[in-house]
Coordinates of C-alpha atoms in Angstrom, one line a residue:
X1132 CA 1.6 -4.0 -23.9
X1133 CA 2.5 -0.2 -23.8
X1134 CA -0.1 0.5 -21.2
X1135 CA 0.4 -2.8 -19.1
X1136 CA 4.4 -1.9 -18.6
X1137 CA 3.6 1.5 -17.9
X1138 CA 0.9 1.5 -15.6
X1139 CA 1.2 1.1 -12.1
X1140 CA -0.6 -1.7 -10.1
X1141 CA -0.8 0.6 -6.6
X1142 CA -1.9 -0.9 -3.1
X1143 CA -1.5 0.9 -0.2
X1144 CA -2.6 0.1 3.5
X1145 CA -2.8 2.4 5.9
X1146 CA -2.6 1.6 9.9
X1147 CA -3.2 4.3 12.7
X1148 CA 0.8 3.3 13.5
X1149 CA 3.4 4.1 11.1
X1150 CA 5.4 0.9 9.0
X1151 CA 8.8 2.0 10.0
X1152 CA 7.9 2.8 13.5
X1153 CA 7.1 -1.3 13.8
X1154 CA 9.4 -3.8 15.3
X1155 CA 8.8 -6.3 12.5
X1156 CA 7.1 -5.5 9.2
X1157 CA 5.4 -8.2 7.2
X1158 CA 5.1 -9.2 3.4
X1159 CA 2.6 -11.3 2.2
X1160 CA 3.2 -13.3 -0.9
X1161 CA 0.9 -14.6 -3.4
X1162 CA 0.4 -18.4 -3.4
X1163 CA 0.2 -17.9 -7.3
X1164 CA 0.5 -15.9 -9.9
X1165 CA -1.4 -14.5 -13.4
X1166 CA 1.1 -13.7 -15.5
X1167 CA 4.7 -14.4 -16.6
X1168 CA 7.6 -13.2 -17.0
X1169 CA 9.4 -12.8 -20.6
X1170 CA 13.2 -11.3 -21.2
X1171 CA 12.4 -9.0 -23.7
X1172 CA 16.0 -6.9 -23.8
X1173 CA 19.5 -7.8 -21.9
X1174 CA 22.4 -6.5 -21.1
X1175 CA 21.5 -3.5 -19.7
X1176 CA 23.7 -2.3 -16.0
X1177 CA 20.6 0.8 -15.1
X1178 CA 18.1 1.1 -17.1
X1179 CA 15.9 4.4 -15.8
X1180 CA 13.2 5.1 -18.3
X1181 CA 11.5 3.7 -21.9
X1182 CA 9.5 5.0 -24.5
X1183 CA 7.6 3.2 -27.4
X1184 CA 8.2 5.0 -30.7
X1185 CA 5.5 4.5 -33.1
X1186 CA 7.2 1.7 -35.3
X1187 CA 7.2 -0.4 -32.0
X1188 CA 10.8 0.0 -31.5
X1189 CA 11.8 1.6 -27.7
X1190 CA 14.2 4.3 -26.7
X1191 CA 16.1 3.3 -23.4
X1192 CA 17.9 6.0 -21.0
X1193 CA 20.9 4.0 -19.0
X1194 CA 21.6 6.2 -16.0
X1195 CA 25.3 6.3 -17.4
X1196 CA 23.8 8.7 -19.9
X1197 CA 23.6 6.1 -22.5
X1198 CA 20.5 6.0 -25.1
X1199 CA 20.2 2.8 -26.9
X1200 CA 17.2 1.8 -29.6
X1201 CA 16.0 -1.8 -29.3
X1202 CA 14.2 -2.4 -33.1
X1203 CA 13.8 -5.6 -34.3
X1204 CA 15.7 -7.6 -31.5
X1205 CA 18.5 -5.3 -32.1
X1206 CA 20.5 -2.5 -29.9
X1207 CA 22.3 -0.1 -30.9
X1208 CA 23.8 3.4 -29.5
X1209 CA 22.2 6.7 -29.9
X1210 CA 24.8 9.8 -30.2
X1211 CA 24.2 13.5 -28.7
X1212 CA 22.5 12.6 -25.7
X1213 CA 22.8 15.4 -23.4
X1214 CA 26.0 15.6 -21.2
X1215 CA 24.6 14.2 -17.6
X1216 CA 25.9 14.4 -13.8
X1217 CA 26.4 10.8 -13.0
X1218 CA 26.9 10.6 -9.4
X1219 CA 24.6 8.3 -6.7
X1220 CA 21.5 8.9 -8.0
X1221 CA 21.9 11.1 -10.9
X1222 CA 22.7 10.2 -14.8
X1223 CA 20.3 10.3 -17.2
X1224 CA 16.9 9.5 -16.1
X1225 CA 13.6 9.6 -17.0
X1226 CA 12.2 10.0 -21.2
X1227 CA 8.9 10.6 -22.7
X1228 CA 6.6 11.3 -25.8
X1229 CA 4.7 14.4 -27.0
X1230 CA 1.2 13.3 -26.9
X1231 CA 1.3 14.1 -30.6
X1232 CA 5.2 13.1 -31.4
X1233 CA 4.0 11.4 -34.7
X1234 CA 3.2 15.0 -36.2
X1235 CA 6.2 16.9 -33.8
X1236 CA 8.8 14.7 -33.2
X1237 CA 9.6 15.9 -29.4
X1238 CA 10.7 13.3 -26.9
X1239 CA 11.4 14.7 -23.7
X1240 CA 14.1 13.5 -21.4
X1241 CA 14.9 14.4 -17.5
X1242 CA 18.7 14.3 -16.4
X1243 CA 21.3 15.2 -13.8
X1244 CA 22.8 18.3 -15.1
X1245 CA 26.1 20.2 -14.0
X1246 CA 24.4 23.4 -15.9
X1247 CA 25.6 26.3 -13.7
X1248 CA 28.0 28.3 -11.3
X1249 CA 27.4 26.1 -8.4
X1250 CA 29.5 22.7 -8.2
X1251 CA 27.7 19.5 -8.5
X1252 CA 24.7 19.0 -10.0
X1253 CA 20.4 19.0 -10.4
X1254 CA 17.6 17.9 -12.3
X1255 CA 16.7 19.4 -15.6
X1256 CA 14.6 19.0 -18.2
X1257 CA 15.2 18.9 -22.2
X1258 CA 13.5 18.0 -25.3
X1259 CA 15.0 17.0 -28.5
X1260 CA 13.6 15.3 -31.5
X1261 CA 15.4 11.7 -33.3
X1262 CA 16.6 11.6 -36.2
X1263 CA 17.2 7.6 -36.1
X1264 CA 20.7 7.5 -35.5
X1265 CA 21.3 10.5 -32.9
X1266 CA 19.1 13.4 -30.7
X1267 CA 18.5 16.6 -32.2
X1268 CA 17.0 20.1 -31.8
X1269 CA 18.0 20.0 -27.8
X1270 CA 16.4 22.4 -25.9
X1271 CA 16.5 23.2 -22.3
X1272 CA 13.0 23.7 -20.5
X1273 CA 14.1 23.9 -17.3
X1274 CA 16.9 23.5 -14.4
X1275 CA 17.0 23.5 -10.8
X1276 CA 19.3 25.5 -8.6
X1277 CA 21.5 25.4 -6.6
X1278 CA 23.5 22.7 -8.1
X1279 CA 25.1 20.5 -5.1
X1280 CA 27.4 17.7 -4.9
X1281 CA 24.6 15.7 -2.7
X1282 CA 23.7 12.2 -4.6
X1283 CA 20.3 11.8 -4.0
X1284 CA 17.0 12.7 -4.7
X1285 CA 16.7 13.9 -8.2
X1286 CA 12.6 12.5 -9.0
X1287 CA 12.7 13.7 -12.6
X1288 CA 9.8 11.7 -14.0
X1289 CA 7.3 13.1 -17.1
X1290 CA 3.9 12.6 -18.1
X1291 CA 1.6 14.8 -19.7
X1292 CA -1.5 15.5 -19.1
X1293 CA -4.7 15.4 -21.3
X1294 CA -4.7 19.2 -21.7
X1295 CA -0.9 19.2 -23.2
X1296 CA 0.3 20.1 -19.7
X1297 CA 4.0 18.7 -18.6
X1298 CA 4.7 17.6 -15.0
X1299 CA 8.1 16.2 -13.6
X1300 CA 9.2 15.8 -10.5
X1301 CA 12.5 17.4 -9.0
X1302 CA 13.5 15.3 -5.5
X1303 CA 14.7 17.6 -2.6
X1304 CA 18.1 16.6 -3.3
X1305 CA 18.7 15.5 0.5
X1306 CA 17.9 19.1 2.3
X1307 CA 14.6 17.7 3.6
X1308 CA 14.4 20.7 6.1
X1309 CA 15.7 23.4 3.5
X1310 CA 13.7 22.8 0.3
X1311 CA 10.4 21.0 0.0
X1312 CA 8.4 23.6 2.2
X1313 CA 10.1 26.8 0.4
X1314 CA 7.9 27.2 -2.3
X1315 CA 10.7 30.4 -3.2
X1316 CA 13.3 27.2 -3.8
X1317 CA 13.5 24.2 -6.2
X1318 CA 13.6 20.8 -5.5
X1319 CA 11.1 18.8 -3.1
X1320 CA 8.3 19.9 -5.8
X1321 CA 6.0 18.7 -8.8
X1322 CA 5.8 21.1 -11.8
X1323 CA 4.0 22.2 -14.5
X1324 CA 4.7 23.9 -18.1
X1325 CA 3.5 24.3 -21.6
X1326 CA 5.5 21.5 -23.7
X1327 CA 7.6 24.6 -24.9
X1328 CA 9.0 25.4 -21.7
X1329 CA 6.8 27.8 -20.6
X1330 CA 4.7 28.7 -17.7
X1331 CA 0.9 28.3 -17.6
X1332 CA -0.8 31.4 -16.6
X1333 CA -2.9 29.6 -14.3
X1334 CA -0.5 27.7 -11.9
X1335 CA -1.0 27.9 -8.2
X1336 CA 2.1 30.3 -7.3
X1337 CA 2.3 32.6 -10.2
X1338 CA 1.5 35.5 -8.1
X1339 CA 3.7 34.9 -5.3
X1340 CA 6.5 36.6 -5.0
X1341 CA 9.9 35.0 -5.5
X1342 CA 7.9 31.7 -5.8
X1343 CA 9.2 29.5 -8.7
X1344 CA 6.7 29.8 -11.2
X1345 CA 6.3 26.7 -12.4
X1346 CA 5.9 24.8 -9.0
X1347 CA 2.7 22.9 -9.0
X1348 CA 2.6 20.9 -6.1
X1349 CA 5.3 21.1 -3.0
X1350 CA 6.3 19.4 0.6
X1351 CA 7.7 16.3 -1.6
X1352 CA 10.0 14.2 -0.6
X1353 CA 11.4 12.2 -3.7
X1354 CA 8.8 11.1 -6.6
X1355 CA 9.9 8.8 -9.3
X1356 CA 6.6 7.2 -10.3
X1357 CA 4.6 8.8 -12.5
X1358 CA 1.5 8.2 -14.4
X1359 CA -1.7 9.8 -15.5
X1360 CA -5.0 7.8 -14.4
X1361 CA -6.7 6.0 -17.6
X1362 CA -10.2 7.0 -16.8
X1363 CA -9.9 10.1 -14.3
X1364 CA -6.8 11.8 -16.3
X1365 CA -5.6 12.6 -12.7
X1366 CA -1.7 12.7 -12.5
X1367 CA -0.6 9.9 -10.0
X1368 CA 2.7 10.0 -8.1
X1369 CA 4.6 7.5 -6.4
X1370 CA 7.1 9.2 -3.7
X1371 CA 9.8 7.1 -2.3
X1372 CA 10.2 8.1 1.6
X1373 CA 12.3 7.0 4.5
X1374 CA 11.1 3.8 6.1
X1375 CA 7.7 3.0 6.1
X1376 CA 7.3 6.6 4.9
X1377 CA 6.6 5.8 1.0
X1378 CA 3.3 7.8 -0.6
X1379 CA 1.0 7.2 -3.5
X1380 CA -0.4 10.6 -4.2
X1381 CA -2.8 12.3 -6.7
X1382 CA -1.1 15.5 -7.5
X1383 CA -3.8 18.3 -6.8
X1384 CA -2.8 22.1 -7.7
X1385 CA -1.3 24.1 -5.1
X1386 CA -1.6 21.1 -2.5
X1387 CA 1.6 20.8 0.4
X1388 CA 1.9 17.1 0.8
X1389 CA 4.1 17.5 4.1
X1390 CA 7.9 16.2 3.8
X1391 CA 9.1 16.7 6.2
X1392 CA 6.4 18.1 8.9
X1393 CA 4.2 14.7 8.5
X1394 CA 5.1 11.6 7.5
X1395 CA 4.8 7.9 8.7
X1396 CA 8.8 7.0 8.3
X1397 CA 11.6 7.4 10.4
X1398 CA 15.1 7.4 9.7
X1399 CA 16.9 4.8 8.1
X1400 CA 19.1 5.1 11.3
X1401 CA 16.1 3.8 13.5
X1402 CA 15.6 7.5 15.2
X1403 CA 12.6 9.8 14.3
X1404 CA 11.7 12.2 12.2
X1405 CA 8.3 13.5 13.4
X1406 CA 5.7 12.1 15.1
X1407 CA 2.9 14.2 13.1
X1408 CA 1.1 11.8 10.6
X1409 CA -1.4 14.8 9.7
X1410 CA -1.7 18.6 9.8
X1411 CA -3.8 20.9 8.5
X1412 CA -3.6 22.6 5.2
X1413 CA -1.4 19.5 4.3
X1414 CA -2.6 16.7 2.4
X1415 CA -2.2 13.2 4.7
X1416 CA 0.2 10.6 3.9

């Protein structure tokens, strides 16, 4: 059941014209059906991310910043989450396990954070460990600056890798044409650290100057999907674009997957963006 809601069922066609470029798009339903639905937990107004504890019981992160633990048909409210920028798309977001959380105890959660000088807010990243009632041991790992008032594009989901690695995403917060090709510059990126916090010796930038250090991949738009392949152990990504402009990507060290210099979306205004669908030394859409 844990893998099943998790995974992601992905198919993509690709045409030599882009989807939002079309007069009319099409959407072809199935007939029937192989599975069903089932209500498992109600009441919730935003639910943004889920994790299984070992006892079968499931943390949920409400965008509002609330944490609530469904065990045994029950809900109830955990205390000390961390204190989250709720604004558009921001609140708290995405939350994950340490591959070996039965012997540690970290979860790690991704949130809208007013952390620093500037006003507004960005994504960051914390672990804590649970206690059963409340979060403990918080920990920072990471933040992206500048803050800004700007509501969208936070990404901010986790998986790990089979090597211990941590990814998330950070969106480009809505300065398409300002962050995701500045590899000097959060946001617009996918990252990589130790589960500490630290910064793997090894990542693609760690030499540049004034790059951030813990960029792995960049020229991203906004990724909230997540997932490492079953078989491969390739980290998948699921970026949400402009119209007809959305992305399933394998993340691939070092690679520039384009936003905003290629892409097959336009504006949600109708106009376009670009009319380059591939370049090289950018990975295709």
């Amino acid at each position: 059941m844990k893998n099943s809601i998790k995974a992601l069922c992905l198919f993509v066609v690709m045409t030599n014209l882009s989807c939002g470029q079309k007069s009319e798009n099409e959407v072809n339903m199935p007939s029937e059906t192989s599975f069903t639905a089932e209500l498992i937990v109600d009441g919730l107004e935003i639910p943004w991310g889920m994790v299984f504890l070992p006892d079968g019981s499931m943390l949920i992160s409400e965008k509002s910043g609330e944490i609530i633990l469904f065990k045994d048909g029950q809900k109830s409210t955990i205390t000390n989450g961390p204190e989250v920028y709720n604004r558009g798309q921001g609140g708290l977001l995405d939350m994950e396990l340490h591959p070996d959380y039965e012997n540690n105890g970290w979860i790690y959660l991704s949130f809208a954070s007013e952390e620093g000088e500037d006003k507004g807010g960005n994504t960051a990243i914390m672990r804590a460990k649970f206690d059963g009632n409340s979060l403990t041991d918080k920990e920072i790992l990471y933040k992206a600056s500048p803050n800004t008032t700007k509501g969208q594009h936070f990404g901010s989901r986790l998986e790990f890798d089979d090597q211990g690695y941590l990814y998330f995403s950070i969106g480009e917060r809505g300065e398409r044409d300002i962050n995701p090709q500045d590899i000097t510059r959060d946001c617009g990126k996918i990252y990589r650290i130790y589960d500490d916090g630290r910064i793997p010796e090894d990542n693609p930038f760690i030499n540049e100057s004034n790059a951030k250090k813990a960029i792995y991949t960049y020229g991203n738009r906004n990724p909230q999907g997540m997932v490492k392949h079953p078989e491969t152990g390739a980290i998948w990504i699921h970026e949400h674009g402009p119209q007809g402009g959305d992305e399933i990507n394998i993340v691939k060290k070092g690679a520039n997957y384009g936003w905003p210099v290629i892409t097959y979306g336009i504006n949600y205004s109708g106009t376009p963006i670009t009319d380059i669908t591939e370049k090289e030394g950018m990975e295709q859409p």
